[in-house]
XYZ file of C-alpha atoms in Angstrom:
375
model
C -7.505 1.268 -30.486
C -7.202 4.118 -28.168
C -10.107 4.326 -25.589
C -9.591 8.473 -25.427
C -12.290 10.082 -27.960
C -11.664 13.427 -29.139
C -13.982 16.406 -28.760
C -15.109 17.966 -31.078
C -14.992 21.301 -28.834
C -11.868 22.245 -26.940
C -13.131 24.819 -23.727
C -10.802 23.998 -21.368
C -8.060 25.476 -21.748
C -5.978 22.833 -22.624
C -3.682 23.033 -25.210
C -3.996 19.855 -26.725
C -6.910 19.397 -29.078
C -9.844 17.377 -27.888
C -8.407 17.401 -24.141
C -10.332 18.667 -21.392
C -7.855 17.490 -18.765
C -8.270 20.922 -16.812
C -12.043 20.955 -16.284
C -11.545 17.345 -14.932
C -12.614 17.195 -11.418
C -11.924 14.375 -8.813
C -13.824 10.442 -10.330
C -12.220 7.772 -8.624
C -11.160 6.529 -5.450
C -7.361 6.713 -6.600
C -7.627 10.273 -7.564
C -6.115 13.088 -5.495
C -7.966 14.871 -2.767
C -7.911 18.698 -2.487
C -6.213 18.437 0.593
C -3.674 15.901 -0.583
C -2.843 17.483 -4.375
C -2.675 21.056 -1.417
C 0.412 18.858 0.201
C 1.767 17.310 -3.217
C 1.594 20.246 -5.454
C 4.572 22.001 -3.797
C 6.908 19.391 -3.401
C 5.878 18.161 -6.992
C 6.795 21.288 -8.854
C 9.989 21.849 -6.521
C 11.333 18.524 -7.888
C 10.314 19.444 -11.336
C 11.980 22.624 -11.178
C 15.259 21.347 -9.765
C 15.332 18.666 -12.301
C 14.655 21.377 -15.458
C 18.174 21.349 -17.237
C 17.489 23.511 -20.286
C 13.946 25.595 -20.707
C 11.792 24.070 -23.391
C 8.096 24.052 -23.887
C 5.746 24.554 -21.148
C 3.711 21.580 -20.321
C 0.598 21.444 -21.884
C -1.991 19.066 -19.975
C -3.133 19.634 -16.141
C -0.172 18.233 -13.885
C -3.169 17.091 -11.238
C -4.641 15.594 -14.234
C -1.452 13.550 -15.346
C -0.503 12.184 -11.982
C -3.992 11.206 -11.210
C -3.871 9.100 -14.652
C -0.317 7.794 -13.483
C -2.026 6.776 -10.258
C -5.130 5.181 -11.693
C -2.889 2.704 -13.676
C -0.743 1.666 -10.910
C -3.704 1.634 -8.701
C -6.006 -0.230 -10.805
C -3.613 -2.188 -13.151
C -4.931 -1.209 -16.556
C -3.634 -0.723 -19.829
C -2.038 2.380 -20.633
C -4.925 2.520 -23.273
C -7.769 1.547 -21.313
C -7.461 5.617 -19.655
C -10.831 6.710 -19.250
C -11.735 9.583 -21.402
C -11.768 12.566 -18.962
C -8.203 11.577 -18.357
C -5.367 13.304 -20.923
C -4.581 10.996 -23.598
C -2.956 7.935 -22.722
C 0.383 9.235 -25.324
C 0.564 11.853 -23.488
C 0.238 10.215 -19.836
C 3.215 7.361 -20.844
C 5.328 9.928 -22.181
C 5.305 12.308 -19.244
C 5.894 8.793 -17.000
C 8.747 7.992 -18.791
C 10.745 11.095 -19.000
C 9.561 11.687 -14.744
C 10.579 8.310 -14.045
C 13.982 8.404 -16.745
C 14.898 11.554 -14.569
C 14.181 10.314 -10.527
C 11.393 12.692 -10.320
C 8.754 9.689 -8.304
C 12.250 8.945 -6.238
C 12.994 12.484 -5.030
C 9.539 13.310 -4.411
C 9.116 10.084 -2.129
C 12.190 11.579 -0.442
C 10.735 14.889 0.318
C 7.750 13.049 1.539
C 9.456 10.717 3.413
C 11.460 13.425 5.420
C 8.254 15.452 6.253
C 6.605 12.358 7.828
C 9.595 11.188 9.674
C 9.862 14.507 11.327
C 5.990 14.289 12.411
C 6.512 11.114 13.938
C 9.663 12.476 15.953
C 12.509 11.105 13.952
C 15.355 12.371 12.284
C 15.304 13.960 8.756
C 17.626 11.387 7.442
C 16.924 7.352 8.755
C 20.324 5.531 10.348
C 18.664 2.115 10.531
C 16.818 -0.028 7.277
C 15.921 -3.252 6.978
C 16.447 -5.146 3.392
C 14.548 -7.897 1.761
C 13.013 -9.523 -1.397
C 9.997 -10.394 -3.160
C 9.526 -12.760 -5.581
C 6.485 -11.541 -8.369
C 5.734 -13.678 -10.892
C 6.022 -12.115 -14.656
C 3.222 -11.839 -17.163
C 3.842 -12.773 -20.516
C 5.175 -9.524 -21.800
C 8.085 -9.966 -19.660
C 10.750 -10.821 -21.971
C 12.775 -14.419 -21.203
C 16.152 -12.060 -20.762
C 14.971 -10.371 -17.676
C 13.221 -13.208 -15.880
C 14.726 -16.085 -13.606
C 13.338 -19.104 -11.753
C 13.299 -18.794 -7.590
C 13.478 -22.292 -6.688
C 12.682 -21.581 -3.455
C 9.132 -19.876 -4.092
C 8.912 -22.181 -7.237
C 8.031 -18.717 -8.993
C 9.264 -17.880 -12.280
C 9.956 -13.656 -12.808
C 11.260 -11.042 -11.463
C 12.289 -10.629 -7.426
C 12.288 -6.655 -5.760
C 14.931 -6.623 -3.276
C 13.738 -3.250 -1.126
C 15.205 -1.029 2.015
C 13.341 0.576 4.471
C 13.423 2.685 7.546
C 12.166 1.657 10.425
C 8.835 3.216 9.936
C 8.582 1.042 6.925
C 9.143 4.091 4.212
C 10.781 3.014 1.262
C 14.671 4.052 0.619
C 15.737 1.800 -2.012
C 14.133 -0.507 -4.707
C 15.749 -2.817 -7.241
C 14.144 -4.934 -9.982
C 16.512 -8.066 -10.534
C 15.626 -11.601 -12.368
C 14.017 -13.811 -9.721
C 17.128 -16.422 -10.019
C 19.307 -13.793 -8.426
C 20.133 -14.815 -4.807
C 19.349 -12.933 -2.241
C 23.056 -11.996 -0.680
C 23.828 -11.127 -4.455
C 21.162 -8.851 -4.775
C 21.892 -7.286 -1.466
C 25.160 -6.188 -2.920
C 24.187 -3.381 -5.634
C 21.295 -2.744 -2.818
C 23.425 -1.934 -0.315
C 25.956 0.136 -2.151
C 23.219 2.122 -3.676
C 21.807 2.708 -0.155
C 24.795 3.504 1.161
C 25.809 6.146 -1.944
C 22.534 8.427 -1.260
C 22.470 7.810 2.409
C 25.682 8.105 4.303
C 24.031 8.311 7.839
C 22.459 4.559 7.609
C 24.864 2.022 9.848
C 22.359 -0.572 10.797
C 20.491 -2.850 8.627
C 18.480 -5.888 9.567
C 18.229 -8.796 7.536
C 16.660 -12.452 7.502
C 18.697 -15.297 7.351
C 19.090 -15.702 3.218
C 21.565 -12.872 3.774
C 24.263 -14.117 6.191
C 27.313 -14.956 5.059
C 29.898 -13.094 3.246
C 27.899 -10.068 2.554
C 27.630 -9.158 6.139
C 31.647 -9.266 6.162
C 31.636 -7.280 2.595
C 29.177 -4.644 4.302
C 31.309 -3.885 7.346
C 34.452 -4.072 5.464
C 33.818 -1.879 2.728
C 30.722 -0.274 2.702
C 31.183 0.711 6.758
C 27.541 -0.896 7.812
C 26.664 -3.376 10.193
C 24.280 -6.436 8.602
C 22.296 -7.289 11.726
C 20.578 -11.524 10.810
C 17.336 -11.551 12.420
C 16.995 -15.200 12.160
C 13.789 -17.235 12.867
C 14.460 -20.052 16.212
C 14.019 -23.706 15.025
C 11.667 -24.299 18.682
C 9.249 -21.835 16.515
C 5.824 -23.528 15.336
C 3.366 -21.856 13.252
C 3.290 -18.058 12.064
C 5.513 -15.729 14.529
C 6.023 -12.348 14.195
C 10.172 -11.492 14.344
C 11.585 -8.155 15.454
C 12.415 -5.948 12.709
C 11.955 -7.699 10.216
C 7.876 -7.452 10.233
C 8.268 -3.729 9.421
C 9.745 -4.731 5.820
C 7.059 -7.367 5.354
C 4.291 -4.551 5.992
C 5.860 -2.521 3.513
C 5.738 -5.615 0.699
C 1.704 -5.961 1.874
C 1.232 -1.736 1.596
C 2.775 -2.316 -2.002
C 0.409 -5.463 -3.341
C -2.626 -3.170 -2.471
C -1.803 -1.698 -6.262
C -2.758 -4.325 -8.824
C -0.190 -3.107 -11.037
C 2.262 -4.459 -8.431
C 0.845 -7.551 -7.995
C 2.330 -9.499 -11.271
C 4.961 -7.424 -13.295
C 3.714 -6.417 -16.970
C 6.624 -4.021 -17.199
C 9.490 -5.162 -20.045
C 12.284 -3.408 -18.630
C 13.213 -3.409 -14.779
C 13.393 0.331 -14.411
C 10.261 0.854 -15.100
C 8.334 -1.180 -12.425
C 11.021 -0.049 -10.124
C 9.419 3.844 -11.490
C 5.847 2.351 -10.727
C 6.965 1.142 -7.283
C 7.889 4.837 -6.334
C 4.985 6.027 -7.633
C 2.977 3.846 -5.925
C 4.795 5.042 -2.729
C 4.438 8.743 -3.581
C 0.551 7.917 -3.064
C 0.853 6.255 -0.426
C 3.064 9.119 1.584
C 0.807 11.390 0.251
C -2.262 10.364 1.932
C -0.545 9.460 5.196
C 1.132 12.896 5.286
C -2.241 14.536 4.554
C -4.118 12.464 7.291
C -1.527 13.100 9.714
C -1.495 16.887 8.881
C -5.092 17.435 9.458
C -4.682 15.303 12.490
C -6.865 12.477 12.062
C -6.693 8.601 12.704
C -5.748 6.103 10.216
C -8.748 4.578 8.459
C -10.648 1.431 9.919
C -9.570 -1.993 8.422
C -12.342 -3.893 6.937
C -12.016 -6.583 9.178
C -12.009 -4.150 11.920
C -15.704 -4.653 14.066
C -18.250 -2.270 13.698
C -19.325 -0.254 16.225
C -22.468 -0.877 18.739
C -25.443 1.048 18.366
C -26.413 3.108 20.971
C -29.163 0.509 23.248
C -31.864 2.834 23.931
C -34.561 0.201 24.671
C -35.612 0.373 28.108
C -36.223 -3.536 28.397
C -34.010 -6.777 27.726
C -35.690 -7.462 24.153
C -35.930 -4.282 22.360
C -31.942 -3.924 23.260
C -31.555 -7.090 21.893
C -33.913 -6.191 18.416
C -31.128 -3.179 18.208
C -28.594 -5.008 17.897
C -30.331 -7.661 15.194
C -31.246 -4.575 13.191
C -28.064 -2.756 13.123
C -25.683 -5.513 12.376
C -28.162 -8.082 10.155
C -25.016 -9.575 8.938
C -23.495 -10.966 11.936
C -24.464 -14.638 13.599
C -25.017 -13.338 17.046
C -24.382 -15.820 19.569
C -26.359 -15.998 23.095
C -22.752 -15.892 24.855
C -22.216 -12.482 22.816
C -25.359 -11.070 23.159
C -25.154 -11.382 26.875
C -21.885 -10.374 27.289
C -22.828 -6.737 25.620
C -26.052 -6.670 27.968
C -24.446 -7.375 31.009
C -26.181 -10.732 31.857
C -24.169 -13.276 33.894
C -26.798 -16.094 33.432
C -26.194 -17.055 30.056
C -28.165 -20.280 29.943
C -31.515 -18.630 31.211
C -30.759 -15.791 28.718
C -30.966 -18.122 25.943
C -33.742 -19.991 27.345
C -35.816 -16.155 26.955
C -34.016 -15.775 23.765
C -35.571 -19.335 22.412
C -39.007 -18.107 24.298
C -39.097 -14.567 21.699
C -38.231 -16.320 19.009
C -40.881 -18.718 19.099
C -43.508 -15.948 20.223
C -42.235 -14.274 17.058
C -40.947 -11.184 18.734
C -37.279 -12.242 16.784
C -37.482 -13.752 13.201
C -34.480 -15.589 11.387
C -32.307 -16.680 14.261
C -29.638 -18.407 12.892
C -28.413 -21.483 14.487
C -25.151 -19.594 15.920
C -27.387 -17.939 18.246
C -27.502 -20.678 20.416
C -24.351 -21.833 19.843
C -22.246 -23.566 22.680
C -20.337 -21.344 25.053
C -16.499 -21.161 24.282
C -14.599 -23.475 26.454
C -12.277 -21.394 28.675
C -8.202 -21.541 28.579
């Protein structure tokens, strides 16, 4: 059953009856900006319009409308059916995803993008250098048994994305293989495909799973050096490697969409489609941000800023800081450090002293924690 309810009055302009997809206005986090759909609009309908082979119908529903449904699903990971209501109907939505996607219209309008955010970090138009590796994403059940494999290696059984990327971690090419597929075999179609729409790449860093032949086969005959990044046996515990970290960033941007997390698509092409799509969004809001000239947005686990201590004395600064960040375990080592106060042990000595007075209620026992040893 189809979660879109027709109305009963049509005022919106909108062709379709019962769809008020042009009086919709901005809901969700995943939804376009005015500032971003400003920056997507025009490369969006350029695309469109180079990709129009015969004239036909014009297209009915709001294109902000559409791509903000198109977003919500890969964003969120939903149903096709489970569209909210002020979205055009879901029919509607998969059919205009299909025939973009059937077409390459997410593919060339992560290109455009791409190219516009290379040139505002000081690169090239076109990238020379990529880096190439593989995911393995384990399949839901409406995955059929044909397209699936086993990775023995991540003891995963579905479907493996073998990407490329520049070396500001933008995507250039995607493939969707069975996760059984090696990865020097799925390098091969990769590579060629990489190398077919961009003639100006000649480096491309890989991990070890790719040495071997296909670094000979690359040089020979697709003219492109395979550079192994490999990882040094001496190595203990996590270390980030040169190079290839930039491709790994790219596989943690992508998980951030739920509909990228496990594949629910039955045929490879199309979560390769939602994989551009996803990366269309993402392009989209860096372009925008770096456009207007602002920072990139604070991490969660990024600290919080200090309030500003405008106690005159010792305890009111330190009642600040309780009430601005109730949250954190303050620690007398911390708390001093912030104030300025070399003497930690008297400090918490005075901080034991207010706290019994009742000047500071609901210390935690971190307060007074021991000091941390030094290196």
């Amino acid at each position: 059953m189809s979660v879109y309810t027709p109305a009963v009055v049509n005022a919106s302009g909108c062709a379709s009856p019962g769809c008020a997809c042009r009086d919709r206005k901005p809901a969700y986090p995943s939804d376009l900006t005015d500032a971003e759909w400003w920056v997507l609009e025009g490369e969006a309908r350029a695309v469109m319009a180079e990709l129009v082979a015969v004239a036909g119908r014009p297209m009915v529903h709001d294109l902000r409308a559409v791509l903000d449904a198109i977003g919500y699903v890969t964003r969120y990971g939903i149903e096709w059916r489970a569209l909210p209501v002020d979205f055009p109907p879901h029919e509607a939505v998969y059919a205009f995803f299909l025939r973009w996607s059937r077409r390459g219209l997410p593919e060339r309008l992560a290109g455009r993008l791409r190219g516009r955010l290379r040139v505002l970090a000081g690169r090239a138009e076109l990238p020379t250098a990529g880096c190439i590796d593989s995911q393995t994403v384990r399949a839901a059940e409406t995955v059929g048994a044909a397209a699936c494999g086993y990775d023995a290696g991540k003891k995963l059984k579905g479907q493996k994305r073998h990407v490329v990327v520049d070396t500001l971690g933008l995507l250039l090419c995607v493939m969707v293989t069975a996760a059984s597929v090696q990865d020097r075999d799925g390098a091969h179609p990769v590579l060629a495909l990489l190398r077919a729409k961009f003639s100006t790449i000649t480096l491309v860093w890989a991990d070890g799973g790719y040495a071997g032949r296909l670094v000979t086969w690359a040089r020979q005959v697709l003219g492109m050096a395979v550079t192994i990044v490999k990882r040094s046996d001496d190595l203990r515990g996590f270390v980030v490697l040169p190079r290839r970290w930039v491709v790994e960033r790219t596989f943690a941007w992508l998980v951030r969409y739920r509909r990228l997390v496990r594949i629910y698509e039955r045929k490879p092409e199309h979560h390769e489609a939602l994989i551009w799509w996803a990366t269309v969004h993402q392009m989209t809001r860096r372009l925008t941000r770096e456009l207007a000239g602002l920072p990139p947005p604070g991490r969660w686990g990024d600290p919080p800023s200090l309030p500003v201590l405008s106690s005159p004395d010792r305890r009111g600064k330190v009642l600040q800081l309780l009430a601005a960040q109730p949250w954190h375990a303050w620690r007398g080592s911390e708390l001093a450090a912030i104030l300025g106060i070399e003497n930690v042990n008297s400090f918490r000595v005075q901080l034991s002293q207010w706290s019994h007075q009742g000047y500071i209620n609901k210390i935690g026992p971190a307060l007074y924690g021991p000091m941390p040893a030094n290196p």
